[in-house]
Amino acid sequence: MKTENTSEIQFPETLQQAIKYFADEQRAFEYMKEVRWPSGVVTCFHCGSDKHSFISTRKIWKCKDCKKQFSIRLGTIFNDSPIGFDKWICATWLIANAKNGISSYELGRALGVCQKTGWFMLSRIRLAMQNGSIMKMGGEGNRVEADETYIGGKARNMHCR
């Protein structure tokens, strides 16, 4: 594990080191910022402007052109989640290093959250591992187009063809 005075952030080598290292909320935030934007926050998520300011009390950025706010979570698997990065990072570590997989019950027990939260985190992290990125699936302007696709409906109404 790298020391504090180095400029490059490196992921700890063991789970115990990860828990200690990322227990600090600011350190976890800085790590996720480095993962998401290695060369720094470049453009607004909404309009693409490079003029923005950081609101440190809320850990969000505000665009000076469109006046909208965006956070490090926007457009990622962490979006719409009140769970802290300290738990997300440890959950990712546990899932990635589980030889035969991990259940939502086991993840919940390990992180001190309920089973439903464990399931939510597990499904999001598996999606990220499948895509190879923490970014959610998206196309131009974060819209996804699909031809000849049915989304939703009840299972009893789906008939074999």
PDB file of C-alpha atoms in Angstrom:
ATOM      1  CA  MET A   1       0.000   0.000   0.000  1.00  0.00           C
ATOM      2  CA  LYS A   2       1.355   3.436  -0.908  1.00  0.00           C
ATOM      3  CA  THR A   3       2.030   6.001   1.787  1.00  0.00           C
ATOM      4  CA  GLU A   4       0.155   9.264   2.263  1.00  0.00           C
ATOM      5  CA  ASN A   5       2.785  11.504   0.670  1.00  0.00           C
ATOM      6  CA  THR A   6       2.742   9.880  -2.765  1.00  0.00           C
ATOM      7  CA  SER A   7       0.627  11.452  -5.483  1.00  0.00           C
ATOM      8  CA  GLU A   8      -0.517   8.172  -7.034  1.00  0.00           C
ATOM      9  CA  ILE A   9      -3.352   6.395  -5.252  1.00  0.00           C
ATOM     10  CA  GLN A  10      -3.063   2.622  -5.112  1.00  0.00           C
ATOM     11  CA  PHE A  11      -5.639   0.135  -3.918  1.00  0.00           C
ATOM     12  CA  PRO A  12      -4.590  -1.632  -0.680  1.00  0.00           C
ATOM     13  CA  GLU A  13      -3.351  -5.190  -0.981  1.00  0.00           C
ATOM     14  CA  THR A  14      -5.503  -6.907   1.671  1.00  0.00           C
ATOM     15  CA  LEU A  15      -9.080  -6.571   2.874  1.00  0.00           C
ATOM     16  CA  GLN A  16      -7.891  -5.475   6.301  1.00  0.00           C
ATOM     17  CA  GLN A  17      -5.805  -2.682   4.728  1.00  0.00           C
ATOM     18  CA  ALA A  18      -8.773  -1.682   2.554  1.00  0.00           C
ATOM     19  CA  ILE A  19     -11.110  -1.440   5.541  1.00  0.00           C
ATOM     20  CA  LYS A  20      -8.626   0.707   7.458  1.00  0.00           C
ATOM     21  CA  TYR A  21      -7.682   2.850   4.469  1.00  0.00           C
ATOM     22  CA  PHE A  22     -11.202   3.558   3.213  1.00  0.00           C
ATOM     23  CA  ALA A  23     -12.817   4.000   6.646  1.00  0.00           C
ATOM     24  CA  ASP A  24     -12.049   7.701   6.202  1.00  0.00           C
ATOM     25  CA  GLU A  25     -14.916   9.118   4.116  1.00  0.00           C
ATOM     26  CA  GLN A  26     -12.749  11.804   2.496  1.00  0.00           C
ATOM     27  CA  ARG A  27     -10.089   9.274   1.473  1.00  0.00           C
ATOM     28  CA  ALA A  28     -12.733   6.985  -0.062  1.00  0.00           C
ATOM     29  CA  PHE A  29     -14.214   9.972  -1.919  1.00  0.00           C
ATOM     30  CA  GLU A  30     -10.806  10.989  -3.271  1.00  0.00           C
ATOM     31  CA  TYR A  31     -10.108   7.434  -4.402  1.00  0.00           C
ATOM     32  CA  MET A  32     -13.416   7.180  -6.257  1.00  0.00           C
ATOM     33  CA  LYS A  33     -12.818  10.599  -7.822  1.00  0.00           C
ATOM     34  CA  GLU A  34      -9.451   9.352  -9.083  1.00  0.00           C
ATOM     35  CA  VAL A  35     -11.038   6.161 -10.447  1.00  0.00           C
ATOM     36  CA  ARG A  36     -13.818   8.058 -12.226  1.00  0.00           C
ATOM     37  CA  TRP A  37     -11.813  11.045 -13.470  1.00  0.00           C
ATOM     38  CA  PRO A  38      -8.082  10.175 -13.564  1.00  0.00           C
ATOM     39  CA  SER A  39      -7.174  13.529 -15.131  1.00  0.00           C
ATOM     40  CA  GLY A  40      -9.596  15.541 -13.001  1.00  0.00           C
ATOM     41  CA  VAL A  41     -13.202  16.575 -13.523  1.00  0.00           C
ATOM     42  CA  VAL A  42     -13.237  17.746 -17.115  1.00  0.00           C
ATOM     43  CA  THR A  43     -16.814  18.432 -18.196  1.00  0.00           C
ATOM     44  CA  CYS A  44     -20.309  18.850 -16.817  1.00  0.00           C
ATOM     45  CA  PHE A  45     -22.303  15.636 -16.916  1.00  0.00           C
ATOM     46  CA  HIS A  46     -25.387  17.469 -18.218  1.00  0.00           C
ATOM     47  CA  CYS A  47     -24.163  20.002 -20.807  1.00  0.00           C
ATOM     48  CA  GLY A  48     -20.494  19.143 -21.383  1.00  0.00           C
ATOM     49  CA  SER A  49     -19.204  22.536 -20.207  1.00  0.00           C
ATOM     50  CA  ASP A  50     -15.745  22.704 -18.650  1.00  0.00           C
ATOM     51  CA  LYS A  51     -16.731  25.563 -16.324  1.00  0.00           C
ATOM     52  CA  HIS A  52     -17.717  24.208 -12.931  1.00  0.00           C
ATOM     53  CA  SER A  53     -17.048  24.722  -9.247  1.00  0.00           C
ATOM     54  CA  PHE A  54     -16.811  22.255  -6.380  1.00  0.00           C
ATOM     55  CA  ILE A  55     -19.062  22.593  -3.327  1.00  0.00           C
ATOM     56  CA  SER A  56     -16.948  20.895  -0.664  1.00  0.00           C
ATOM     57  CA  THR A  57     -19.624  20.793   2.054  1.00  0.00           C
ATOM     58  CA  ARG A  58     -21.874  18.624  -0.139  1.00  0.00           C
ATOM     59  CA  LYS A  59     -19.157  16.987  -2.288  1.00  0.00           C
ATOM     60  CA  ILE A  60     -20.827  17.970  -5.553  1.00  0.00           C
ATOM     61  CA  TRP A  61     -19.944  20.112  -8.548  1.00  0.00           C
ATOM     62  CA  LYS A  62     -22.064  22.942  -9.946  1.00  0.00           C
ATOM     63  CA  CYS A  63     -21.878  23.843 -13.616  1.00  0.00           C
ATOM     64  CA  LYS A  64     -21.467  27.557 -14.256  1.00  0.00           C
ATOM     65  CA  ASP A  65     -23.197  27.344 -17.647  1.00  0.00           C
ATOM     66  CA  CYS A  66     -26.313  25.192 -17.110  1.00  0.00           C
ATOM     67  CA  LYS A  67     -26.415  25.761 -13.304  1.00  0.00           C
ATOM     68  CA  LYS A  68     -27.073  22.048 -12.694  1.00  0.00           C
ATOM     69  CA  GLN A  69     -25.314  20.057 -10.042  1.00  0.00           C
ATOM     70  CA  PHE A  70     -23.618  16.694 -10.469  1.00  0.00           C
ATOM     71  CA  SER A  71     -21.829  14.325  -8.165  1.00  0.00           C
ATOM     72  CA  ILE A  72     -19.250  11.607  -8.515  1.00  0.00           C
ATOM     73  CA  ARG A  73     -22.078   9.039  -8.328  1.00  0.00           C
ATOM     74  CA  LEU A  74     -24.101  10.396 -11.270  1.00  0.00           C
ATOM     75  CA  GLY A  75     -24.194   7.928 -14.162  1.00  0.00           C
ATOM     76  CA  THR A  76     -22.440   5.165 -12.226  1.00  0.00           C
ATOM     77  CA  ILE A  77     -23.557   2.054 -10.373  1.00  0.00           C
ATOM     78  CA  PHE A  78     -23.487   4.168  -7.189  1.00  0.00           C
ATOM     79  CA  ASN A  79     -26.216   6.503  -8.466  1.00  0.00           C
ATOM     80  CA  ASP A  80     -29.324   6.764  -6.242  1.00  0.00           C
ATOM     81  CA  SER A  81     -27.538   4.981  -3.405  1.00  0.00           C
ATOM     82  CA  PRO A  82     -27.128   6.426   0.085  1.00  0.00           C
ATOM     83  CA  ILE A  83     -24.509   3.772   0.872  1.00  0.00           C
ATOM     84  CA  GLY A  84     -21.058   5.213   1.546  1.00  0.00           C
ATOM     85  CA  PHE A  85     -18.040   4.522  -0.628  1.00  0.00           C
ATOM     86  CA  ASP A  86     -16.361   2.771   2.306  1.00  0.00           C
ATOM     87  CA  LYS A  87     -18.960  -0.016   2.081  1.00  0.00           C
ATOM     88  CA  TRP A  88     -19.051  -0.039  -1.738  1.00  0.00           C
ATOM     89  CA  ILE A  89     -15.277  -0.478  -1.976  1.00  0.00           C
ATOM     90  CA  CYS A  90     -15.204  -3.281   0.613  1.00  0.00           C
ATOM     91  CA  ALA A  91     -18.187  -4.975  -1.083  1.00  0.00           C
ATOM     92  CA  THR A  92     -16.380  -4.827  -4.417  1.00  0.00           C
ATOM     93  CA  TRP A  93     -13.306  -6.328  -2.788  1.00  0.00           C
ATOM     94  CA  LEU A  94     -15.316  -9.175  -1.238  1.00  0.00           C
ATOM     95  CA  ILE A  95     -17.167  -9.983  -4.467  1.00  0.00           C
ATOM     96  CA  ALA A  96     -14.072  -9.834  -6.664  1.00  0.00           C
ATOM     97  CA  ASN A  97     -12.098 -12.110  -4.353  1.00  0.00           C
ATOM     98  CA  ALA A  98     -14.818 -14.682  -3.614  1.00  0.00           C
ATOM     99  CA  LYS A  99     -13.670 -17.881  -5.298  1.00  0.00           C
ATOM    100  CA  ASN A 100     -17.146 -19.407  -5.606  1.00  0.00           C
ATOM    101  CA  GLY A 101     -19.221 -16.247  -5.480  1.00  0.00           C
ATOM    102  CA  ILE A 102     -20.902 -14.618  -2.514  1.00  0.00           C
ATOM    103  CA  SER A 103     -24.540 -14.461  -1.460  1.00  0.00           C
ATOM    104  CA  SER A 104     -26.424 -11.316  -0.571  1.00  0.00           C
ATOM    105  CA  TYR A 105     -26.870 -12.665   2.971  1.00  0.00           C
ATOM    106  CA  GLU A 106     -23.129 -13.147   3.382  1.00  0.00           C
ATOM    107  CA  LEU A 107     -22.380  -9.716   1.915  1.00  0.00           C
ATOM    108  CA  GLY A 108     -24.935  -8.108   4.208  1.00  0.00           C
ATOM    109  CA  ARG A 109     -23.444  -9.791   7.283  1.00  0.00           C
ATOM    110  CA  ALA A 110     -19.901  -8.819   6.307  1.00  0.00           C
ATOM    111  CA  LEU A 111     -20.772  -5.151   5.756  1.00  0.00           C
ATOM    112  CA  GLY A 112     -23.305  -4.760   8.552  1.00  0.00           C
ATOM    113  CA  VAL A 113     -26.240  -4.042   6.231  1.00  0.00           C
ATOM    114  CA  CYS A 114     -29.508  -5.896   5.637  1.00  0.00           C
ATOM    115  CA  GLN A 115     -29.900  -8.630   3.026  1.00  0.00           C
ATOM    116  CA  LYS A 116     -31.837  -6.382   0.628  1.00  0.00           C
ATOM    117  CA  THR A 117     -29.011  -3.833   0.657  1.00  0.00           C
ATOM    118  CA  GLY A 118     -26.535  -6.668   0.115  1.00  0.00           C
ATOM    119  CA  TRP A 119     -28.576  -7.865  -2.871  1.00  0.00           C
ATOM    120  CA  PHE A 120     -28.742  -4.332  -4.303  1.00  0.00           C
ATOM    121  CA  MET A 121     -24.982  -3.867  -4.000  1.00  0.00           C
ATOM    122  CA  LEU A 122     -24.273  -7.354  -5.327  1.00  0.00           C
ATOM    123  CA  SER A 123     -26.372  -6.831  -8.455  1.00  0.00           C
ATOM    124  CA  ARG A 124     -24.816  -3.433  -9.166  1.00  0.00           C
ATOM    125  CA  ILE A 125     -21.255  -4.675  -8.674  1.00  0.00           C
ATOM    126  CA  ARG A 126     -21.890  -7.730 -10.859  1.00  0.00           C
ATOM    127  CA  LEU A 127     -23.197  -5.383 -13.578  1.00  0.00           C
ATOM    128  CA  ALA A 128     -20.012  -3.316 -13.302  1.00  0.00           C
ATOM    129  CA  MET A 129     -17.837  -6.428 -13.473  1.00  0.00           C
ATOM    130  CA  GLN A 130     -19.733  -7.672 -16.511  1.00  0.00           C
ATOM    131  CA  ASN A 131     -19.370  -4.314 -18.297  1.00  0.00           C
ATOM    132  CA  GLY A 132     -15.803  -3.774 -17.096  1.00  0.00           C
ATOM    133  CA  SER A 133     -16.686  -0.258 -15.879  1.00  0.00           C
ATOM    134  CA  ILE A 134     -18.478   1.445 -12.988  1.00  0.00           C
ATOM    135  CA  MET A 135     -20.433   3.484 -15.535  1.00  0.00           C
ATOM    136  CA  LYS A 136     -24.014   2.457 -16.192  1.00  0.00           C
ATOM    137  CA  MET A 137     -24.935   1.277 -19.666  1.00  0.00           C
ATOM    138  CA  GLY A 138     -25.620   4.254 -21.892  1.00  0.00           C
ATOM    139  CA  GLY A 139     -25.412   5.598 -25.373  1.00  0.00           C
ATOM    140  CA  GLU A 140     -25.209   9.082 -26.781  1.00  0.00           C
ATOM    141  CA  GLY A 141     -26.510  11.494 -24.165  1.00  0.00           C
ATOM    142  CA  ASN A 142     -26.930   8.525 -21.766  1.00  0.00           C
ATOM    143  CA  ARG A 143     -29.876   7.164 -23.698  1.00  0.00           C
ATOM    144  CA  VAL A 144     -30.113   3.512 -24.558  1.00  0.00           C
ATOM    145  CA  GLU A 145     -31.865   2.320 -27.699  1.00  0.00           C
ATOM    146  CA  ALA A 146     -32.951  -1.258 -28.197  1.00  0.00           C
ATOM    147  CA  ASP A 147     -34.734  -2.705 -31.207  1.00  0.00           C
ATOM    148  CA  GLU A 148     -37.281  -5.499 -30.886  1.00  0.00           C
ATOM    149  CA  THR A 149     -37.027  -5.607 -27.095  1.00  0.00           C
ATOM    150  CA  TYR A 150     -39.801  -6.083 -24.577  1.00  0.00           C
ATOM    151  CA  ILE A 151     -39.127  -4.667 -21.121  1.00  0.00           C
ATOM    152  CA  GLY A 152     -41.482  -5.387 -18.249  1.00  0.00           C
ATOM    153  CA  GLY A 153     -44.658  -7.394 -18.185  1.00  0.00           C
ATOM    154  CA  LYS A 154     -45.714 -10.296 -16.042  1.00  0.00           C
ATOM    155  CA  ALA A 155     -43.977 -13.649 -16.324  1.00  0.00           C
ATOM    156  CA  ARG A 156     -47.310 -15.463 -16.791  1.00  0.00           C
ATOM    157  CA  ASN A 157     -47.972 -13.422 -19.945  1.00  0.00           C
ATOM    158  CA  MET A 158     -44.688 -14.446 -21.559  1.00  0.00           C
ATOM    159  CA  HIS A 159     -45.338 -17.420 -23.809  1.00  0.00           C
ATOM    160  CA  CYS A 160     -42.837 -19.719 -25.464  1.00  0.00           C
ATOM    161  CA  ARG A 161     -42.551 -19.330 -29.199  1.00  0.00           C
TER     162      ARG A 161
END
